[in-house]
Coordinates of C-alpha atoms in Angstrom, one line a residue:
M165 CA 0.0 0.0 0.0
I166 CA 1.3 3.5 -0.9
A167 CA 2.3 5.5 2.2
G168 CA -0.2 8.1 3.1
A169 CA -3.0 6.5 1.0
P170 CA -6.4 5.9 2.7
A171 CA -6.8 2.5 4.3
P172 CA -8.7 0.1 2.2
S173 CA -12.4 -0.1 3.2
I174 CA -15.1 -2.6 2.9
I175 CA -17.4 0.4 2.4
P176 CA -16.7 2.3 -0.8
D177 CA -15.3 5.8 -0.2
A178 CA -17.6 7.1 -3.0
A179 CA -20.5 6.7 -0.5
I180 CA -18.8 9.2 1.9
D181 CA -19.7 12.9 1.6
R182 CA -16.4 14.9 1.7
S183 CA -18.0 18.3 1.5
A184 CA -17.8 19.0 5.3
P185 CA -14.5 20.0 7.0
R186 CA -12.4 16.8 7.3
P187 CA -9.7 16.6 10.1
G188 CA -6.6 14.6 9.9
F189 CA -6.8 11.0 11.2
G190 CA -4.5 11.8 14.1
E191 CA -6.5 14.8 15.2
A192 CA -9.7 12.7 15.0
L193 CA -8.1 9.9 16.9
R194 CA -7.3 12.3 19.8
V195 CA -10.9 13.5 19.9
W196 CA -12.3 9.9 19.8
A197 CA -10.0 9.0 22.7
R198 CA -11.2 12.1 24.7
I199 CA -14.8 11.2 24.1
G200 CA -14.3 7.6 25.2
C201 CA -12.7 8.7 28.5
L202 CA -15.4 11.3 29.2
S203 CA -18.5 9.5 28.1
F204 CA -20.2 9.3 31.5
G205 CA -23.9 9.8 32.0
G206 CA -25.5 7.2 29.8
P207 CA -26.7 7.6 26.2
A208 CA -28.1 11.1 26.7
G209 CA -24.9 12.5 28.2
Q210 CA -22.8 10.7 25.6
I211 CA -24.8 11.9 22.6
A212 CA -24.7 15.5 24.0
L213 CA -20.9 15.2 24.5
M214 CA -20.3 14.0 20.9
H215 CA -22.6 16.8 19.6
R216 CA -20.6 19.4 21.4
E217 CA -17.2 18.0 20.3
I218 CA -17.9 17.2 16.6
V219 CA -20.8 19.4 15.6
E220 CA -20.6 22.6 17.7
Q221 CA -16.9 23.0 18.4
R222 CA -15.3 21.4 15.2
G223 CA -18.1 21.3 12.6
W224 CA -17.0 17.9 11.4
L225 CA -20.7 16.9 10.9
G226 CA -23.6 19.2 10.2
E227 CA -26.6 19.5 12.6
S228 CA -29.0 17.7 10.2
E229 CA -26.5 15.0 9.3
Y230 CA -25.8 14.3 13.0
L231 CA -29.5 14.1 13.8
N232 CA -30.2 11.8 10.8
A233 CA -27.3 9.5 12.0
L234 CA -28.7 9.6 15.5
N235 CA -32.2 8.6 14.3
F236 CA -30.6 5.8 12.3
C237 CA -28.6 4.5 15.2
M238 CA -31.7 4.5 17.5
L239 CA -33.4 2.1 15.0
L240 CA -30.6 -0.4 15.4
P241 CA -30.0 -3.0 18.1
G242 CA -27.1 -2.2 20.4
P243 CA -25.8 0.9 22.1
E244 CA -26.8 3.9 20.0
A245 CA -24.1 6.3 21.3
M246 CA -21.3 3.9 20.4
Q247 CA -22.8 3.3 17.0
L248 CA -23.2 7.0 16.5
A249 CA -19.5 7.5 17.2
T250 CA -18.7 4.7 14.8
Y251 CA -20.8 6.3 12.1
A252 CA -19.1 9.7 12.7
G253 CA -15.7 8.1 12.4
W254 CA -16.8 6.3 9.2
R255 CA -18.1 9.5 7.8
L256 CA -14.8 11.2 8.2
H257 CA -12.2 8.5 7.5
G258 CA -14.0 5.4 6.1
L259 CA -13.4 2.0 7.7
R260 CA -10.4 2.9 9.8
G261 CA -12.2 6.0 11.1
G262 CA -15.3 4.0 12.1
L263 CA -13.2 1.3 13.8
A264 CA -11.1 3.9 15.7
A265 CA -14.1 5.9 16.9
G266 CA -16.1 2.8 17.9
L267 CA -13.3 1.0 19.7
L268 CA -12.1 4.1 21.5
F269 CA -15.6 4.7 22.7
V270 CA -15.7 1.3 24.3
L271 CA -12.2 0.5 25.5
P272 CA -11.7 2.9 28.4
G273 CA -14.9 1.8 30.1
A274 CA -14.3 -1.9 29.2
L275 CA -10.9 -1.8 30.9
L276 CA -12.4 -0.2 34.0
V277 CA -15.3 -2.7 34.1
L278 CA -12.8 -5.6 33.8
G279 CA -10.8 -4.2 36.8
L280 CA -13.9 -3.7 38.8
A281 CA -15.2 -7.2 38.0
V282 CA -11.9 -8.8 39.1
A283 CA -12.0 -6.8 42.4
Y284 CA -15.7 -7.7 42.9
A285 CA -15.1 -11.4 42.4
A286 CA -12.2 -11.3 44.9
L287 CA -13.7 -9.0 47.5
G288 CA -17.5 -9.3 47.0
D289 CA -18.0 -11.1 50.3
V290 CA -16.3 -8.5 52.4
P291 CA -18.9 -7.1 54.8
L292 CA -18.2 -3.4 54.1
V293 CA -18.3 -4.1 50.3
E294 CA -21.6 -5.9 50.7
A295 CA -22.9 -3.0 52.7
A296 CA -21.9 -0.4 50.1
F297 CA -23.7 -2.5 47.4
V298 CA -27.0 -2.3 49.4
G299 CA -26.9 1.5 48.7
I300 CA -25.8 1.0 45.1
K301 CA -28.7 -1.4 44.4
A302 CA -31.2 1.0 45.8
A303 CA -29.8 3.8 43.6
V304 CA -29.8 1.5 40.5
L305 CA -33.5 0.7 41.1
V306 CA -34.3 4.5 41.0
I307 CA -32.1 4.9 37.9
V308 CA -34.0 2.2 36.1
L309 CA -37.3 3.9 37.1
E310 CA -36.0 7.2 35.7
A311 CA -35.0 5.5 32.5
L312 CA -38.6 4.0 32.3
L313 CA -40.1 7.5 32.6
R314 CA -37.8 9.0 30.1
I315 CA -38.3 6.3 27.4
S316 CA -42.0 6.1 27.9
R317 CA -42.3 9.9 27.2
R318 CA -40.5 9.4 24.0
A319 CA -42.2 6.1 22.9
L320 CA -45.8 6.3 23.9
H321 CA -47.9 8.7 21.9
D322 CA -51.4 7.2 21.5
R323 CA -53.5 4.2 22.6
R324 CA -51.9 1.8 20.2
H325 CA -48.4 2.4 21.7
Y326 CA -49.8 1.9 25.2
L327 CA -51.5 -1.4 24.0
I328 CA -48.2 -2.7 22.6
A329 CA -46.4 -1.7 25.8
A330 CA -49.0 -3.3 28.1
T331 CA -49.0 -6.5 26.1
A332 CA -45.2 -6.8 26.2
F333 CA -45.3 -6.2 30.0
V334 CA -47.9 -9.0 30.6
A335 CA -46.0 -11.4 28.3
I336 CA -42.6 -11.1 29.9
F337 CA -43.7 -10.4 33.6
L338 CA -46.5 -13.0 34.0
F339 CA -45.6 -15.6 31.3
A340 CA -41.8 -15.1 30.9
V341 CA -42.1 -14.9 27.1
P342 CA -38.5 -14.7 25.7
F343 CA -37.4 -11.2 24.8
P344 CA -36.6 -12.0 21.1
L345 CA -40.2 -13.2 20.6
I346 CA -41.5 -10.0 22.2
V347 CA -39.3 -7.9 19.8
L348 CA -40.7 -9.9 16.8
G349 CA -44.3 -9.6 17.9
A350 CA -43.9 -5.9 18.6
A351 CA -42.4 -5.2 15.1
L352 CA -45.4 -7.1 13.5
A353 CA -47.9 -5.3 15.7
G354 CA -46.3 -1.9 15.0
F355 CA -46.4 -2.5 11.3
A356 CA -50.0 -3.7 11.5
L357 CA -51.3 -1.0 13.8
L358 CA -49.2 2.0 12.8
G359 CA -48.0 1.3 9.3
R360 CA -51.1 0.3 7.3
S361 CA -51.1 3.6 5.3
A362 CA -47.3 3.6 4.9
T363 CA -45.8 3.8 1.5
A364 CA -42.4 2.5 0.6
A365 CA -39.6 4.9 0.0
T366 CA -38.4 5.1 -3.6
A367 CA -35.0 6.8 -3.0
R368 CA -32.2 5.4 -5.2
S369 CA -29.8 3.0 -3.6
P370 CA -26.7 5.0 -2.6
V371 CA -24.3 2.0 -3.3
P372 CA -24.5 -1.1 -5.4
L373 CA -26.3 -4.0 -3.7
A374 CA -23.4 -6.3 -4.3
R375 CA -21.1 -3.9 -2.3
T376 CA -23.5 -4.1 0.6
L377 CA -23.7 -7.9 0.5
V378 CA -19.9 -8.0 0.6
T379 CA -19.9 -5.8 3.6
I380 CA -22.5 -7.9 5.4
L381 CA -20.7 -11.2 4.6
A382 CA -17.3 -9.8 5.6
W383 CA -18.5 -8.5 9.0
L384 CA -20.6 -11.7 9.6
G385 CA -17.4 -13.6 9.2
I386 CA -15.4 -11.2 11.5
W387 CA -18.2 -11.6 14.2
L388 CA -19.0 -15.3 14.0
L389 CA -15.9 -17.1 12.7
P390 CA -13.9 -16.7 15.9
L391 CA -16.8 -17.9 17.9
A392 CA -17.2 -20.9 15.6
L393 CA -13.5 -21.8 16.0
L394 CA -14.0 -21.5 19.8
W395 CA -16.9 -23.9 19.5
A396 CA -14.9 -26.4 17.4
W397 CA -12.0 -26.2 19.9
L398 CA -13.8 -26.3 23.3
G399 CA -17.2 -27.9 22.4
H400 CA -20.7 -26.6 22.7
G401 CA -21.0 -27.0 26.5
H402 CA -18.0 -24.9 27.5
V403 CA -18.8 -21.6 29.3
L404 CA -16.9 -19.5 26.7
V405 CA -18.9 -21.0 23.9
Q406 CA -22.1 -20.5 25.8
L407 CA -21.2 -16.9 26.5
G408 CA -20.5 -16.3 22.8
L409 CA -23.8 -17.8 21.7
F410 CA -25.8 -16.0 24.4
F411 CA -24.4 -12.6 23.9
S412 CA -24.4 -12.9 20.1
K413 CA -28.2 -13.6 20.3
L414 CA -28.5 -10.7 22.7
A415 CA -26.8 -8.3 20.3
V416 CA -29.5 -8.9 17.7
V417 CA -32.4 -8.0 19.9
T418 CA -31.0 -5.2 22.1
F419 CA -33.5 -2.6 20.8
G420 CA -34.1 0.2 23.4
G421 CA -30.6 0.0 25.0
A422 CA -29.2 -1.7 28.0
Y423 CA -32.2 -1.2 30.3
A424 CA -34.5 -3.0 27.9
V425 CA -32.3 -6.0 27.4
L426 CA -31.4 -6.4 31.1
A427 CA -34.7 -8.1 31.8
Y428 CA -34.0 -10.7 29.1
M429 CA -30.3 -11.0 30.2
A430 CA -31.4 -11.5 33.9
Q431 CA -34.0 -14.0 32.9
A432 CA -31.4 -16.1 31.1
A433 CA -28.1 -15.4 32.9
V434 CA -29.6 -15.6 36.4
E435 CA -32.5 -18.0 36.1
S436 CA -31.6 -20.3 33.2
H437 CA -27.7 -20.4 33.2
G438 CA -27.2 -19.6 36.9
W439 CA -24.1 -17.5 36.1
L440 CA -24.8 -15.0 38.9
S441 CA -27.5 -14.0 41.3
A442 CA -30.1 -11.2 40.9
G443 CA -28.2 -9.2 43.5
E444 CA -25.0 -9.6 41.6
M445 CA -26.7 -8.4 38.4
L446 CA -27.7 -5.3 40.2
D447 CA -24.2 -4.8 41.5
G448 CA -22.8 -5.1 38.0
L449 CA -25.2 -2.5 36.7
G450 CA -24.2 -0.2 39.5
L451 CA -20.5 -0.6 38.5
A452 CA -21.3 0.0 34.9
E453 CA -23.2 3.2 35.8
T454 CA -20.0 4.6 37.3
T455 CA -17.7 4.0 34.3
P456 CA -17.5 5.8 30.9
G457 CA -18.7 4.1 27.8
P458 CA -22.0 2.3 27.0
L459 CA -24.0 0.9 29.9
I460 CA -24.3 -2.4 28.0
L461 CA -20.7 -3.0 29.3
V462 CA -22.6 -4.6 32.2
T463 CA -22.5 -7.7 29.9
E464 CA -18.7 -7.8 30.4
F465 CA -19.2 -8.1 34.2
V466 CA -21.6 -11.0 33.6
G467 CA -19.2 -12.7 31.2
Y468 CA -16.3 -12.4 33.7
L469 CA -18.2 -13.8 36.7
A470 CA -19.7 -16.6 34.6
A471 CA -16.3 -17.8 33.3
A472 CA -14.3 -17.1 36.4
R473 CA -16.5 -19.4 38.5
S474 CA -17.0 -22.1 35.9
S475 CA -14.0 -24.3 36.9
G476 CA -14.9 -24.4 40.6
E477 CA -11.9 -22.4 41.8
P478 CA -12.1 -18.6 40.8
S479 CA -9.9 -18.0 37.9
V480 CA -8.8 -14.5 36.8
L481 CA -7.5 -15.9 33.5
L482 CA -10.7 -17.7 32.6
G483 CA -12.8 -14.8 33.8
S484 CA -10.8 -12.4 31.5
A485 CA -11.4 -14.8 28.6
G486 CA -15.1 -14.7 29.4
A487 CA -15.1 -10.9 29.4
A488 CA -13.2 -10.8 26.1
V489 CA -15.7 -13.2 24.4
T490 CA -18.6 -11.3 25.8
L491 CA -17.2 -8.0 24.5
W492 CA -16.6 -9.5 21.1
A493 CA -20.1 -10.9 20.8
T494 CA -21.6 -7.7 22.1
F495 CA -19.8 -5.1 20.0
A496 CA -18.7 -6.9 16.8
P497 CA -22.3 -6.9 15.5
C498 CA -22.4 -3.1 16.1
F499 CA -19.8 -2.6 13.4
L500 CA -21.8 -4.8 11.1
W501 CA -24.9 -2.7 11.5
I502 CA -23.1 0.6 10.9
F503 CA -20.8 -0.4 8.1
A504 CA -23.6 -2.1 6.2
G505 CA -26.3 0.5 6.9
A506 CA -24.4 3.8 7.0
P507 CA -24.7 4.5 3.2
Y508 CA -28.5 4.1 3.6
V509 CA -29.1 6.5 6.4
V510 CA -31.2 8.9 4.4
R511 CA -33.2 6.1 2.7
I512 CA -33.9 4.2 5.9
G513 CA -35.3 7.4 7.5
Q514 CA -37.7 7.7 4.6
S515 CA -39.3 4.3 5.0
P516 CA -42.7 4.7 6.9
G517 CA -43.2 0.9 7.2
L518 CA -39.9 0.4 8.8
R519 CA -40.4 3.3 11.1
A520 CA -43.8 1.9 12.1
A521 CA -42.3 -1.5 12.9
L522 CA -39.6 0.1 15.0
Q523 CA -42.1 2.3 16.8
G524 CA -43.8 -0.9 17.9
I525 CA -40.5 -2.3 19.2
T526 CA -39.8 1.0 21.1
A527 CA -43.3 0.8 22.7
A528 CA -42.7 -2.8 23.7
V529 CA -39.4 -1.7 25.3
V530 CA -41.4 0.4 27.7
G531 CA -43.3 -2.7 28.9
V532 CA -40.0 -4.7 29.2
I533 CA -38.3 -1.9 31.2
L534 CA -41.4 -1.8 33.5
N535 CA -40.9 -5.6 34.0
L536 CA -37.2 -4.9 34.8
S537 CA -38.1 -2.2 37.3
I538 CA -40.5 -4.5 39.2
W539 CA -38.0 -7.4 39.1
F540 CA -35.2 -5.2 40.4
G541 CA -37.6 -3.7 43.0
L542 CA -38.6 -7.1 44.3
N543 CA -35.0 -8.2 44.7
V544 CA -33.8 -5.0 46.2
L545 CA -36.6 -4.2 48.7
A546 CA -37.5 -7.8 49.6
P547 CA -34.3 -9.9 49.5
G548 CA -35.1 -13.6 49.5
I549 CA -38.3 -13.3 47.4
E550 CA -39.2 -16.6 45.7
E551 CA -40.4 -17.1 42.1
R552 CA -43.3 -19.5 41.8
W553 CA -45.4 -20.9 38.9
A554 CA -49.1 -21.7 38.7
G555 CA -49.2 -23.5 35.3
P556 CA -48.0 -21.0 32.7
L557 CA -48.5 -18.0 35.1
R558 CA -45.5 -16.7 37.1
Y559 CA -45.9 -15.1 40.5
W560 CA -43.6 -14.2 43.5
L561 CA -43.8 -15.3 47.1
P562 CA -42.6 -12.6 49.6
P563 CA -40.0 -13.7 52.2
P564 CA -41.1 -14.1 55.8
S565 CA -39.0 -11.1 56.9
G566 CA -40.9 -8.8 54.5
L567 CA -39.4 -5.6 53.2
D568 CA -35.8 -4.5 54.1
P569 CA -36.2 -1.2 55.9
V570 CA -32.7 0.0 55.1
A571 CA -33.2 -0.7 51.4
V572 CA -36.5 1.1 51.4
A573 CA -35.0 4.1 53.1
L574 CA -32.0 4.2 50.7
T575 CA -34.4 4.0 47.7
V576 CA -36.3 7.0 49.0
V577 CA -33.0 8.9 49.4
A578 CA -32.0 7.9 45.8
A579 CA -35.4 9.1 44.4
L580 CA -35.0 12.4 46.2
A581 CA -31.4 12.8 45.0
L582 CA -32.2 12.0 41.4
F583 CA -35.6 13.5 40.8
R584 CA -35.8 16.4 43.3
L585 CA -32.2 17.5 43.8
K586 CA -31.0 16.5 40.3
L587 CA -27.7 15.2 41.6
G588 CA -27.0 13.0 38.6
V589 CA -26.2 9.3 38.4
P590 CA -22.6 9.1 39.8
A591 CA -23.4 11.4 42.7
T592 CA -26.6 9.5 43.6
L593 CA -24.7 6.2 43.5
G594 CA -21.9 7.6 45.7
L595 CA -24.4 9.1 48.2
C596 CA -26.4 5.9 48.6
A597 CA -23.2 3.8 48.9
G598 CA -21.8 6.2 51.5
L599 CA -25.1 6.1 53.6
A600 CA -25.2 2.4 53.4
L601 CA -21.6 2.2 54.8
L602 CA -22.4 4.6 57.6
W603 CA -25.4 2.5 58.5
A604 CA -23.2 -0.6 58.6
V605 CA -20.5 0.8 60.8
A606 CA -22.8 2.7 63.1
P607 CA -22.9 1.3 66.7

């Protein structure tokens, strides 16, 4: 390759608009690293940070292009902020730019979560650590409720949306219907209820179909071939293979962000696979809330604990391998969605039928997050609650001890801090953890 020439790209450079100011790759690399290290505050904060850095301050993307790309990323499974960064990097420097922006958005947080997972697995049974996590779990419960309110305001606009959301809630809460089936049913319901009058877009394809197929096949191979080799080497039953299969499936259905998929992940990781407990799932979410990067990095925490404990004796090496496999299965598909779909951003936005189907999925996500909120609430406020079944109907049996008064009090504090005092997520987590520690050491 000639020195200084653009890196070869699976996506044709002809599909990239070069009219806007285009920084050097080194300059862009520094900005992507800065964004990756400062991307606290969940998707809203991350999207606002990127807008300030690449639209307001540098003008690398125009306002309308940024918003179109954001709308496109919100239609995709996976973390929209990470995918938006990947799109912006692709827009500026093709394949290498997209890879750099996406990887730098994830890596700082992933390294921190790995370190926290190692420490948690080693120190999780220390009394003071357990006490701190009582406060963290209470704060996480309120954070999930805040996400439910925020997403419902965005997703529920009329009775049809409420009907889809209510049906999704009943299906997953009372009958434990798998999340992928809920996504499929919501898409069909959305198209049937919301898209009957939709007309297909007729915009011309921005790149040849053959180029798009090459992109899809290439990234499917990048995503799935290493997992297939792992399967051939270790066998289907090995924990690393099971993690790769589980989180690959999860990556395809994570519409609505991490909060939406946590209910499905908890249903499978906690109840089916037994990789960790409900309380540990809450602890992992609390840790992920305190680190930069997408909240879906909580999957890395799950992968580490599942693999580290699989051999009987805790293993940092095997746990790190589990975290790596989980990260690969979670984020490799994100690059597939962006690199295959980025040239079609405008055309996708013009498809009413697709928008209707995705509106149905977004409405269903509200019902799924409501299920998650109640599931978390039951486990935080009434530790020891038991799940029971009456035929196909699921219900819960409260523990003899009833509600935990400390958890209830800390949940009230978290609600006041987040909703009334507007302290933000990190400060709320720190406040509740500190109060829980004070309660534990008080005479």
